[in-house]
Coordinates of C-alpha atoms and ligand atoms in Angstrom, one line a residue:
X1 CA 41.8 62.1 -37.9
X2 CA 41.4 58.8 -36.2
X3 CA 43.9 56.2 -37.8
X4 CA 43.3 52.4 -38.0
X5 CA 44.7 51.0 -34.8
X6 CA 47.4 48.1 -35.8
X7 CA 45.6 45.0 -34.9
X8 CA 43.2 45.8 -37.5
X9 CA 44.5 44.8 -40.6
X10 CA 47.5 43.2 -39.2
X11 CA 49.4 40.0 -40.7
X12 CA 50.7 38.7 -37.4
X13 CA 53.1 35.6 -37.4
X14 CA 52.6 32.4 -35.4
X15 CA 56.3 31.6 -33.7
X16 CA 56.2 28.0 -32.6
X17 CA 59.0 28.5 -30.5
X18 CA 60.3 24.8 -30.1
X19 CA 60.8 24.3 -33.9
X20 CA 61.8 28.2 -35.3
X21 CA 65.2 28.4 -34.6
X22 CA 67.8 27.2 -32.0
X23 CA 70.4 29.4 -31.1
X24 CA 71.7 27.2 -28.0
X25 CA 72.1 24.1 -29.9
X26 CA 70.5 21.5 -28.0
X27 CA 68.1 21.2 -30.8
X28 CA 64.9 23.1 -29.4
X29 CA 64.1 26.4 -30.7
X30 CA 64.3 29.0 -28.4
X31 CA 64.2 33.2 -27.7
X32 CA 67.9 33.8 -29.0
X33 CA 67.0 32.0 -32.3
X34 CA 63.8 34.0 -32.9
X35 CA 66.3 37.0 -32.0
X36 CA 69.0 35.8 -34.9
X37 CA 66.0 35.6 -37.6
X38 CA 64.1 38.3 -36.6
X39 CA 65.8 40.5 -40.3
X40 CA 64.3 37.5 -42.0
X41 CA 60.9 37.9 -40.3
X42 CA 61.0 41.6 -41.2
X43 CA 61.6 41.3 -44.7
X44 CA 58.7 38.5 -45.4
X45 CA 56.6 41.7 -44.4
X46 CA 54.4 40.5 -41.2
X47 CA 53.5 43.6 -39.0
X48 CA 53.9 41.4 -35.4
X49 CA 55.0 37.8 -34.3
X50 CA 53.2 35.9 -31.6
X51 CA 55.7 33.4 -29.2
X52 CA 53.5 30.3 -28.0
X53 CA 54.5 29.4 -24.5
X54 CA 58.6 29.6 -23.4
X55 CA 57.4 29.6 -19.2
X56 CA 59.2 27.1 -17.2
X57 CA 57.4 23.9 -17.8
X58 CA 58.3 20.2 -17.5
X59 CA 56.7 19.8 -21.3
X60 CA 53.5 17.8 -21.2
X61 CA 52.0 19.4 -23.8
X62 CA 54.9 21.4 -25.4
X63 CA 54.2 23.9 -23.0
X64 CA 50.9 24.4 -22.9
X65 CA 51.4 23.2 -19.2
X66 CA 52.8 26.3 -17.6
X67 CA 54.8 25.7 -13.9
X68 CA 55.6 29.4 -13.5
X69 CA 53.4 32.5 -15.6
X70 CA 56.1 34.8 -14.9
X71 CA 59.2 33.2 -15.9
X72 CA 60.9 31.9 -19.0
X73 CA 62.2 27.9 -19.1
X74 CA 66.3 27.2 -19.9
X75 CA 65.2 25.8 -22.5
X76 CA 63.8 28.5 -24.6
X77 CA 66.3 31.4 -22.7
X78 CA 66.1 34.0 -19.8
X79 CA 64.1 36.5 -19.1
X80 CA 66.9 39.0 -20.0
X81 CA 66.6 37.2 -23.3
X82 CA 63.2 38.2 -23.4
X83 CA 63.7 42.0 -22.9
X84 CA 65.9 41.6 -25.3
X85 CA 63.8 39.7 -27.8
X86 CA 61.2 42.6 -27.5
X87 CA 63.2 45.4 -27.5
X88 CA 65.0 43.8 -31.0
X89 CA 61.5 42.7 -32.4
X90 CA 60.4 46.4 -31.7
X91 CA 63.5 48.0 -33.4
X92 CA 62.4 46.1 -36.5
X93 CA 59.2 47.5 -36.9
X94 CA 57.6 44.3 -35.1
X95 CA 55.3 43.8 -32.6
X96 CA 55.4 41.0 -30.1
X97 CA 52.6 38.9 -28.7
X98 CA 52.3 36.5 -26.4
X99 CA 50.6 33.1 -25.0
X100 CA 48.3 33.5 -21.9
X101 CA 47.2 30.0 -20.9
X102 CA 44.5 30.8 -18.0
X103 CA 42.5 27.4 -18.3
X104 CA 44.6 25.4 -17.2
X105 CA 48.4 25.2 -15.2
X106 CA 50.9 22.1 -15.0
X107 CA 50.4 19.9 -12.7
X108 CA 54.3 20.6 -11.4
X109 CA 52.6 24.3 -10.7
X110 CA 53.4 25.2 -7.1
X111 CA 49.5 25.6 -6.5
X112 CA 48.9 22.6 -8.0
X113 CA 51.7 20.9 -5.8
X114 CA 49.7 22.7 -2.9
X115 CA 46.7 22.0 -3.8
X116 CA 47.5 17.6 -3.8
X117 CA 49.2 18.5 0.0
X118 CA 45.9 19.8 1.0
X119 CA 42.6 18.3 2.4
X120 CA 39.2 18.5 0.3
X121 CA 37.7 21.8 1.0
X122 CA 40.8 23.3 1.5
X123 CA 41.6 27.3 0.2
X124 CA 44.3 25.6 -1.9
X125 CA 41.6 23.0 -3.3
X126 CA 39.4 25.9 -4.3
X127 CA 41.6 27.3 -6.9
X128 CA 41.5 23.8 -9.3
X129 CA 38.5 21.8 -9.3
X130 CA 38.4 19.1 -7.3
X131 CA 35.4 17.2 -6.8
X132 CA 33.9 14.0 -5.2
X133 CA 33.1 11.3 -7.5
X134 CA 30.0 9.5 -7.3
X135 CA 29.1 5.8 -7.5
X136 CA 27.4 6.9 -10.8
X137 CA 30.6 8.0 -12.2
X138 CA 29.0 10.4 -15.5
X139 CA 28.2 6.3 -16.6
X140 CA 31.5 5.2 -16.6
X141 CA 31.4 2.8 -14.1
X142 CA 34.9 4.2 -12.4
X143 CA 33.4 6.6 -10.8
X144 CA 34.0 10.3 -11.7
X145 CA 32.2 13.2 -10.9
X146 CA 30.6 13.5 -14.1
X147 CA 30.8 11.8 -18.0
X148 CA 33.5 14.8 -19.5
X149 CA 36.2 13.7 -21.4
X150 CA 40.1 15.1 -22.1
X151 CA 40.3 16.9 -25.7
X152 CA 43.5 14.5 -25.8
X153 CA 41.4 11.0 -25.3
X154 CA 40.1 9.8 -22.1
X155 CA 38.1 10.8 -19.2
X156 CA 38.3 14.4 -18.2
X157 CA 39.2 13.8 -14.5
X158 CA 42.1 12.2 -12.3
X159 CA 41.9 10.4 -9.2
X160 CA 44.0 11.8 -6.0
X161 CA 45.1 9.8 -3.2
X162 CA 42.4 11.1 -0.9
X163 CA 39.5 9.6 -3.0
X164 CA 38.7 13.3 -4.4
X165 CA 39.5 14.0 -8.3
X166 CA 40.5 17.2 -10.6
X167 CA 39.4 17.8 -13.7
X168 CA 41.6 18.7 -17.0
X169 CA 40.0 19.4 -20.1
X170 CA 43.1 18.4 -21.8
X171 CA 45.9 16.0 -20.4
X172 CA 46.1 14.7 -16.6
X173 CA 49.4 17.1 -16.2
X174 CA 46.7 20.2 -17.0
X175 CA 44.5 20.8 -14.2
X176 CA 42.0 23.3 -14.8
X177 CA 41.9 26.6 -12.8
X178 CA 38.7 27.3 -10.4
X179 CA 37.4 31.0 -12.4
X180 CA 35.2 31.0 -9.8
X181 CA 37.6 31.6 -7.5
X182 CA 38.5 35.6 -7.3
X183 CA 42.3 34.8 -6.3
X184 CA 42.7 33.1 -9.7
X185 CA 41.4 35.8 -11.5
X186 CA 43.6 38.5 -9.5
X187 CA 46.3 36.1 -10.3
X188 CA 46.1 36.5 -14.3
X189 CA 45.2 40.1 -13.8
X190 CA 49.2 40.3 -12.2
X191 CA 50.4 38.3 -14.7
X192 CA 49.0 40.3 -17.4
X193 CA 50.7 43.2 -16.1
X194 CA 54.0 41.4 -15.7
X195 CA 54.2 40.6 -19.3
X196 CA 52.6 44.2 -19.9
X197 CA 55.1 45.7 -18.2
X198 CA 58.2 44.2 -20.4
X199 CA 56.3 45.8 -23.1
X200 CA 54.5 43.5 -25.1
X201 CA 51.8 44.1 -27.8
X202 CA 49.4 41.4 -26.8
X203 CA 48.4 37.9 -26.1
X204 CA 46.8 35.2 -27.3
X205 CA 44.6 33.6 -25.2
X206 CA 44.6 29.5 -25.1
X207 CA 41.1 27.6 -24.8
X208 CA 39.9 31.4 -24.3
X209 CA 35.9 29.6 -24.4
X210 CA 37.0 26.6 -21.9
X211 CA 37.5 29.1 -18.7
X212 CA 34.2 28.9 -16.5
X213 CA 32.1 25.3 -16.4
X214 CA 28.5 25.2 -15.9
X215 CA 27.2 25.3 -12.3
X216 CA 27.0 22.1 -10.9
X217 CA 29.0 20.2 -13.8
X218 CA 26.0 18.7 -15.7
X219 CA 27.0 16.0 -18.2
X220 CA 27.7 16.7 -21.6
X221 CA 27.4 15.3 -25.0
X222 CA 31.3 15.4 -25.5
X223 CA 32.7 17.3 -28.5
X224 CA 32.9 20.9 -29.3
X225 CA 29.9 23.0 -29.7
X226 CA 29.0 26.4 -29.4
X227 CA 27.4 26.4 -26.1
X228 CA 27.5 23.6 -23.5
X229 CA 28.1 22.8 -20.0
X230 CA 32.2 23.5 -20.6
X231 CA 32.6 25.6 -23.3
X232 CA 31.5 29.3 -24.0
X233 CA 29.4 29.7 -20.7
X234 CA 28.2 33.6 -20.8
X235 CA 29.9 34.2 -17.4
X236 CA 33.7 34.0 -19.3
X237 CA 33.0 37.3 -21.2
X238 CA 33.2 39.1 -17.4
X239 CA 36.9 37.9 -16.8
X240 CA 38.0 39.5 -20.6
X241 CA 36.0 42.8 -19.4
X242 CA 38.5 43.1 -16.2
X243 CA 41.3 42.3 -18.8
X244 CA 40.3 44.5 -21.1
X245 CA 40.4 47.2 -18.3
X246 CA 43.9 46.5 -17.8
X247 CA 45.1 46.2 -21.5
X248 CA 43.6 49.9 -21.9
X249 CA 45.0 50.9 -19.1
X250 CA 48.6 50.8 -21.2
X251 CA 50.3 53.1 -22.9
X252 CA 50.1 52.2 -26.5
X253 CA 47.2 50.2 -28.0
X254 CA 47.8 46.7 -26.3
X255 CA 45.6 44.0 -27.9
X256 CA 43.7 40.3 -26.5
X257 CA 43.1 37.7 -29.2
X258 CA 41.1 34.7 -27.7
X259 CA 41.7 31.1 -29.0
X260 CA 37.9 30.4 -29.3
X261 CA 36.8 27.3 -31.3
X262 CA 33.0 27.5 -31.7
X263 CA 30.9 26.5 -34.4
X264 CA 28.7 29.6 -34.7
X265 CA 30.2 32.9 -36.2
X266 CA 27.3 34.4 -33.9
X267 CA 28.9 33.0 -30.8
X268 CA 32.3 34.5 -31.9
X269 CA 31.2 37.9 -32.2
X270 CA 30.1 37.9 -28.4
X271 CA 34.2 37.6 -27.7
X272 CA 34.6 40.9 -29.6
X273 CA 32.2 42.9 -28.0
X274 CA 33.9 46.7 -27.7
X275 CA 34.5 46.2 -24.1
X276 CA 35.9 42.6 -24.3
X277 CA 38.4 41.0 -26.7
X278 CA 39.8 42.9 -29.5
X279 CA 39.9 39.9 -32.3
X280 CA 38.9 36.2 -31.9
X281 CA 40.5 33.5 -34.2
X282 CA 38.1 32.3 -36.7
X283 CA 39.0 28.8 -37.6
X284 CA 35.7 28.0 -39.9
X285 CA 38.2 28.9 -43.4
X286 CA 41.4 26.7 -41.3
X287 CA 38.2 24.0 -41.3
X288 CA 36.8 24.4 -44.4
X289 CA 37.6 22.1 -47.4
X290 CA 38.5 23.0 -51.2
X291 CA 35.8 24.4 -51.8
X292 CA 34.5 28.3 -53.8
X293 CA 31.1 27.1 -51.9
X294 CA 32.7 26.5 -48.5
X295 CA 35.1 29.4 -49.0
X296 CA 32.1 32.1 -50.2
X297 CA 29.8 30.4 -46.6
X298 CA 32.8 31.1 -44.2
X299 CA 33.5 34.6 -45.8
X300 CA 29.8 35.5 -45.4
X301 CA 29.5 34.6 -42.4
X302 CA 32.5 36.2 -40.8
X303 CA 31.6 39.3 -42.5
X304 CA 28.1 39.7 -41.0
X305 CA 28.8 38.3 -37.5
X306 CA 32.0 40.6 -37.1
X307 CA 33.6 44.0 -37.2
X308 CA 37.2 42.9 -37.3
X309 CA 37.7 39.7 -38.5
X310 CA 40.3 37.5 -38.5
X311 CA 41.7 34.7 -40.7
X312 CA 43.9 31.5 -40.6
X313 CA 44.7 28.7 -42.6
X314 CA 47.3 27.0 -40.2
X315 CA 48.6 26.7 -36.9
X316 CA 50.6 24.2 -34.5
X317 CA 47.5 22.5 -34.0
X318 CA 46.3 20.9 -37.2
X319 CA 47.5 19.9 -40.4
X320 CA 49.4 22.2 -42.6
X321 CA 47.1 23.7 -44.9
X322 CA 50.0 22.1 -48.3
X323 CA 48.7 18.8 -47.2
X324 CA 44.9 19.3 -46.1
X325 CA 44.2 20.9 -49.7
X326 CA 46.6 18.2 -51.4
X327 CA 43.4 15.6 -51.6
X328 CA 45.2 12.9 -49.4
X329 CA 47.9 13.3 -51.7
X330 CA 51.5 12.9 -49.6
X331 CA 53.2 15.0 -52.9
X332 CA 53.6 18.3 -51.2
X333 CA 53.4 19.6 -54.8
X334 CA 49.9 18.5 -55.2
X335 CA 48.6 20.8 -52.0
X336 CA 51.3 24.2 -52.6
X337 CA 49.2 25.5 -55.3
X338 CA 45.6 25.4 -53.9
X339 CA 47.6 26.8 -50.8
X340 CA 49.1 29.6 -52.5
X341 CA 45.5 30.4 -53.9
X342 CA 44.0 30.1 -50.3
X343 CA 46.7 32.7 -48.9
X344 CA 45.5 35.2 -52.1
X345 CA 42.2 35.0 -50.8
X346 CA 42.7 35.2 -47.3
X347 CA 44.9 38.5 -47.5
X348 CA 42.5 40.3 -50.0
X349 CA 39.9 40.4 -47.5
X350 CA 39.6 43.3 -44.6
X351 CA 40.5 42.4 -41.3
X352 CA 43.7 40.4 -39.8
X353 CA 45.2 37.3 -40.8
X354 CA 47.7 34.5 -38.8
X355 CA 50.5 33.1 -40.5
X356 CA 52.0 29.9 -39.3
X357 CA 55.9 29.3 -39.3
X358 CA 56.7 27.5 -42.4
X359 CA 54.2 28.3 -44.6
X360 CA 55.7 30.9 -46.4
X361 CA 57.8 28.0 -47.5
X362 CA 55.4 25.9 -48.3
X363 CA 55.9 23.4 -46.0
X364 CA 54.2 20.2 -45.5
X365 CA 52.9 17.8 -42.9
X366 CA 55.7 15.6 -42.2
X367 CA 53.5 12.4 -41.6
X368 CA 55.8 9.4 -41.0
X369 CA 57.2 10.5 -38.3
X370 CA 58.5 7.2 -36.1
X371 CA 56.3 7.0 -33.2
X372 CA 59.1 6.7 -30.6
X373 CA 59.7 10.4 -31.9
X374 CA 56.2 11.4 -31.6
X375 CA 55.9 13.9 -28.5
X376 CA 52.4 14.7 -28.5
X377 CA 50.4 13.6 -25.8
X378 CA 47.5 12.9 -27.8
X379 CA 49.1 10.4 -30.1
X380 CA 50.6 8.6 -26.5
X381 CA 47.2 8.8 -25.0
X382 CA 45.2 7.1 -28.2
X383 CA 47.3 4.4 -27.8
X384 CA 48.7 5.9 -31.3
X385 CA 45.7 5.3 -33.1
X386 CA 45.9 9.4 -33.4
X387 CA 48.9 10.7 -35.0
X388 CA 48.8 14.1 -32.9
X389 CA 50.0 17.9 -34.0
X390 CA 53.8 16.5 -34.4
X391 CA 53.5 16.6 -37.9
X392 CA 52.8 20.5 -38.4
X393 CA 55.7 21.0 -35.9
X394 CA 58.8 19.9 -37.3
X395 CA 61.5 22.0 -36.5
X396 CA 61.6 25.0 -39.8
X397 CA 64.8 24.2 -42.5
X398 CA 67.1 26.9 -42.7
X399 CA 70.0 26.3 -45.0
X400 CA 72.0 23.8 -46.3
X401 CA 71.3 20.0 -47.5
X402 CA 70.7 18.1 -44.9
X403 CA 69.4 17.8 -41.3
X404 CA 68.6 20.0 -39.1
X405 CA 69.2 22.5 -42.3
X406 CA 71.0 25.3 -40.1
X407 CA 68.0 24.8 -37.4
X408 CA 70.2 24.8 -34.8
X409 CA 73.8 22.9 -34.0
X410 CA 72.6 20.1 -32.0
X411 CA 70.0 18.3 -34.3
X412 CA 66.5 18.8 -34.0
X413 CA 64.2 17.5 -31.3
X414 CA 61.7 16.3 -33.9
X415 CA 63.5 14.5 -36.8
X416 CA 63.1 16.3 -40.3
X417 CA 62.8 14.5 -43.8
X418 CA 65.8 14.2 -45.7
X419 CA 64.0 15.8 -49.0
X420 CA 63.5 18.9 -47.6
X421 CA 66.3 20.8 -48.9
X422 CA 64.8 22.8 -52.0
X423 CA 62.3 23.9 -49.2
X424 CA 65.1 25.9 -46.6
X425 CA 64.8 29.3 -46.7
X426 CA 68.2 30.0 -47.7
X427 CA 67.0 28.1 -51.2
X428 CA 63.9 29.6 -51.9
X429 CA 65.4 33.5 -51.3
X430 CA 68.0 32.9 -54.3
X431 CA 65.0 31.6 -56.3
X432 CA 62.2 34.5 -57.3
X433 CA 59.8 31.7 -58.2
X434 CA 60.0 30.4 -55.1
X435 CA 56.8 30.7 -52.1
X436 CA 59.2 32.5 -50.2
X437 CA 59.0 35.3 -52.2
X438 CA 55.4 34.4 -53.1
X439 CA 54.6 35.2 -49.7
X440 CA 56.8 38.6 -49.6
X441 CA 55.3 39.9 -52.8
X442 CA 52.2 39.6 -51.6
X443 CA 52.5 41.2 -48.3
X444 CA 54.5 43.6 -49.6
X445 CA 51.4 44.1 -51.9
X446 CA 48.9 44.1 -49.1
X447 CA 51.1 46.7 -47.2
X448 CA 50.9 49.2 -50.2
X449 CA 47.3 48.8 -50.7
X450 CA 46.8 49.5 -46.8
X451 CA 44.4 52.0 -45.8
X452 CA 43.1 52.5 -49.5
X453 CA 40.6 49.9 -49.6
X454 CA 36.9 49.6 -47.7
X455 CA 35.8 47.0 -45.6
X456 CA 33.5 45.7 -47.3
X457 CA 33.4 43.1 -50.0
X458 CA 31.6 43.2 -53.2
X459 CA 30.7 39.4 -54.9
X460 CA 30.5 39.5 -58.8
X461 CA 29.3 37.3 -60.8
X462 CA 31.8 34.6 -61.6
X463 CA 31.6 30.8 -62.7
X464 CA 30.9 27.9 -60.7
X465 CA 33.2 27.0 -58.0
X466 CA 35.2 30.1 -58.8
X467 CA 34.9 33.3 -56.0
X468 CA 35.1 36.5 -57.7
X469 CA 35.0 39.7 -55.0
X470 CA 36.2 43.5 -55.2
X471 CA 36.9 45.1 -52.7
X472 CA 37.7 49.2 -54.2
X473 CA 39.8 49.0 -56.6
X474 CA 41.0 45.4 -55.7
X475 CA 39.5 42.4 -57.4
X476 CA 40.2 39.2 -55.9
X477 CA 39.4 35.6 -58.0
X478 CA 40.4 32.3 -57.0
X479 CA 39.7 29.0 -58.8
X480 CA 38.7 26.2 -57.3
X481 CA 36.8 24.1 -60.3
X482 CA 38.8 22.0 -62.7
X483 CA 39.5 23.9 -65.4
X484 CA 40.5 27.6 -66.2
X485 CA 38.4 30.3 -66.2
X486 CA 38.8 33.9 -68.0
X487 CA 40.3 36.7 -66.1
X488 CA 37.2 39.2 -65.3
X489 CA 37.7 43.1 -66.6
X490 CA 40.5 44.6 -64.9
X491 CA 43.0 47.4 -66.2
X492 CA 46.0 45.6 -64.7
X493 CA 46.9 42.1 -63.0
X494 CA 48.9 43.1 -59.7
X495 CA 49.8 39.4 -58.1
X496 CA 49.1 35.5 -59.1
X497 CA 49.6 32.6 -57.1
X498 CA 51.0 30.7 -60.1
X499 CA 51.6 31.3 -63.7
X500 CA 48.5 32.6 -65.9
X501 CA 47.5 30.1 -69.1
X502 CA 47.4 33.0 -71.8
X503 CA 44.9 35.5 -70.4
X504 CA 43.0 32.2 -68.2
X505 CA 43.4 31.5 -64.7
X506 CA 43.6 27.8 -64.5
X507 CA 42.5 25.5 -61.7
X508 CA 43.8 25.9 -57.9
X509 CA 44.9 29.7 -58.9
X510 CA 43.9 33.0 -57.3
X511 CA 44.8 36.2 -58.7
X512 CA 44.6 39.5 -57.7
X513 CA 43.8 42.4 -60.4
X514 CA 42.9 46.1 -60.4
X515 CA 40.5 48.5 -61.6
X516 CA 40.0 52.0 -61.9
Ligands
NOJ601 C1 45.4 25.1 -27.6 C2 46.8 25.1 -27.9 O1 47.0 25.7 -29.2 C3 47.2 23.6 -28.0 O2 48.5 23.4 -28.5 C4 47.1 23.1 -26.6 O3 47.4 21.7 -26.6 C5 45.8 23.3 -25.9 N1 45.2 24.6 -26.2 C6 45.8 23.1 -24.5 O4 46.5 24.1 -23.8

């Protein structure tokens, strides 16, 4: 009998390796720390971790700005680190993933470098894309090839000495990669087998819808949307057929998750096609507000657009879900229980979910950060007028009562706020009340129930702005309305995301019950 292959129903863990743990002590997380905690990682009950970007990078975008695909920075470790990382991961029943970041390189990238010695036209030019400007300049009056602008504020392109300019979707020390060009496609193709070869599960892929532009670079009407001259352009799915080749070509069942931000569930589902990617992120519930009407619209839609879903509330990206569902509210208090409910939800349903370092302590966005702290290029490039991701990434609290809370020796290279000691780890595991253990009853829960319930979802009948869904013998409810609400018929309450009022559930709660 055919079983479920892992990735299915997996709770994978996001490792923002800068801020989990740092074992060298020059206060930035790196592969040795993840290695120390990895017993902790295994006992919250995940199934496999994912590592955002550790390559040799001079750190323009907290790595997102790789210099070398096949190496690993000082910073973060060695490549004997790594192998040792995996192998250690593996021993404790975890698999390992990994960042592919094929849109773009850093600027400091030897090809890059190559590229800048080289005249217009040149082989070197052809693997970035360089163009002429034009007096036109996309309306800009400076004078670029066309009116795109940089995710992270600005205009999309950069001027080189020779006149000629390069585009970069996201900061001026990202130039984007020439898909077009077959030698950047061999390229990944090599480098998916490097990593492949030292035995990882999977990647993640970064800006996985940004990789081909349209023909001719049209102008745009800037922003995200499902389909325009940059993003989602039919012609990407061919590059994650050849790497879907070479993931099957591995022993083992080794697994592509694309980083695709779209606003049509449709559009999504084209990523997952059975000779393509195996799961695509699905950011409409991380999006969504506090809401049983948003919530039931992003679960129906997920569920008819695609076989294997995923879900995420949080990521290094955007704010931690605590402090989007606290209502503006900087009491982390106010947030915890709506995200406690969110997380209920988000495991009953079938298909995958992504955890984000931190949560499971319910940690918030740390949002005063000084600015001369601030290392996001997007808050430097907006003039500070936008804070950036800084706030989600504050290094994780450990032990003890003060700074860095056992993050690492040497301090912490963003600074952490000096209440956060009832929210270290080492504090929440001697308290059962804690989220901590929240979060490890609950996937210890979802691990038992593995394999015994259907896909599909079931919606009762429930009050307004409540969800009420069964899924076999599983009922899910979560509260979103004001008040509480009466349990539905059930034969025996298995999990709650806070304490029941008699036999209610009251507002911002989610249990799970069962039946039969
Ligand atoms: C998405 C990553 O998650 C983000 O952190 C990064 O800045 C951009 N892609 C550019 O690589």
């Amino acid at each position: 009998m055919e079983t479920t292959p892992w990735w299915r129903d997996a709770v994978v863990y996001e490792i923002y390796v800068r801020s989990f743990a740092d074992a060298s002590g020059d206060g930035t997380g790196d592969l040795a720390g993840i290695r120390d905690r990895l017993p902790y990682l295994a006992e919250l009950g995940v199934d496999a971790i994912w590592l955002t970007p550790f390559y040799p990078s001079p750190m323009a975008d907290g790595g997102y700005d790789v210099a070398d695909y096949r190496d690993v920075d000082p910073l973060f470790g060695s490549l004997a680190d790594f192998d040792d990382l995996v192998a250690d991961a593996h021993a404790h029943g975890l698999r390992l993933m990994v960042d592919i970041v094929p849109n773009h390189s850093s600027s400091a990238h030897p090809w890059f470098q190559k590229a800048l010695a080289s005249p217009r036209g040149s082989q070197e030019r052809e693997r970035y894309m360089f163009r002429d400007g034009g007096p036109e300049g996309g309306g800009s009056g400076h004078g670029e090839p066309n009116n795109w602008l940089s995710t992270f504020g600005g205009p999309a392109w950069t001027q080189v000495p020779d006149g000629q300019w390069y585009l970069h979707l996201f900061a001026p020390e990202q130039p984007d990669f020439n898909w077009r060009n077959p030698e950047v496609r061999e390229e990944f193709l090599d480098v998916l087998r490097f990593w492949l070869d030292r035995g990882v599960d999977g990647f993640r892929i970064d800006v996985a819808m940004g990789l081909i532009k349209a023909e001719g670079l049209p102008d745009t009407d800037p922003g995200f949307t499902s389909r325009s001259p940059i993003w989602s352009r039919p012609e990407v799915h061919d590059i994650y057929r050849d790497w879907r080749r070479v993931l099957d070509s591995y022993p083992g069942t080794r697994v592509a998750i694309g980083e695709v931000w779209t606003d049509s569930a449709e559009d999504l589902a084209l990523y997952v096609r059975p000779d393509e990617l195996h799961q695509s992120f699905n950011f409409a519930w991380l999006e969504a507000p506090w809401s049983a009407t948003a919530f039931r619209k992003v679960i129906d839609d997920t569920l008819k657009a695609v076989a294997s879903p995923t879900w995420v509330l949080s990521n290094h990206d955007v704010v931690r879900h605590v402090t989007r569902y606290g209502q503006g509210s900087l009491d982390p208090g106010a947030g915890l229980a709506r995200a406690r409910a969110a997380l209920l939800a988000m495991l009953a349903l079938p298909g995958s979910a992504y955890l984000y370092q931190g949560e499971e302590l319910g940690l918030p966005e740390v949002t005063d950060l000084p600015p001369e702290a601030r290392q996001d290029p997007i808050f430097a490039r907006s003039n500070g007028e936008v804070p950036g991701r800084d706030g989600c990434r504050v290094p994780l609290p450990w032990s003890g009562t003060e700074p860095p809370y056992g993050f690492g020796s040497g301090g912490s290279w963003l600074p952490q706020p000096a209440d956060w000691t009832d929210l270290t780890a080492e504090r929440q595991a001697a308290d059962p009340s804690s989220t901590l253990w929240f979060y490890r009853r609950v996937l210890q829960t979802r691990r038992e129930l593995r394999g015994t319930l259907p896909d599909a979802i079931t919606w009762l009948e429930s009050p307004e702005e409540t969800l009420l869904f069964q899924r076999g013998r599983l009922i899910c409810v979560i509260n979103c309305g004001e008040g509480a609400v009466a349990l539905p018929p059930h034969d025996q309450v298995l999990i709650t995301s806070g304490p029941l009022d008699g036999a209610a559930l009251p507002a911002d709660t989610a249990a799970w019950l069962l039946t039969g």
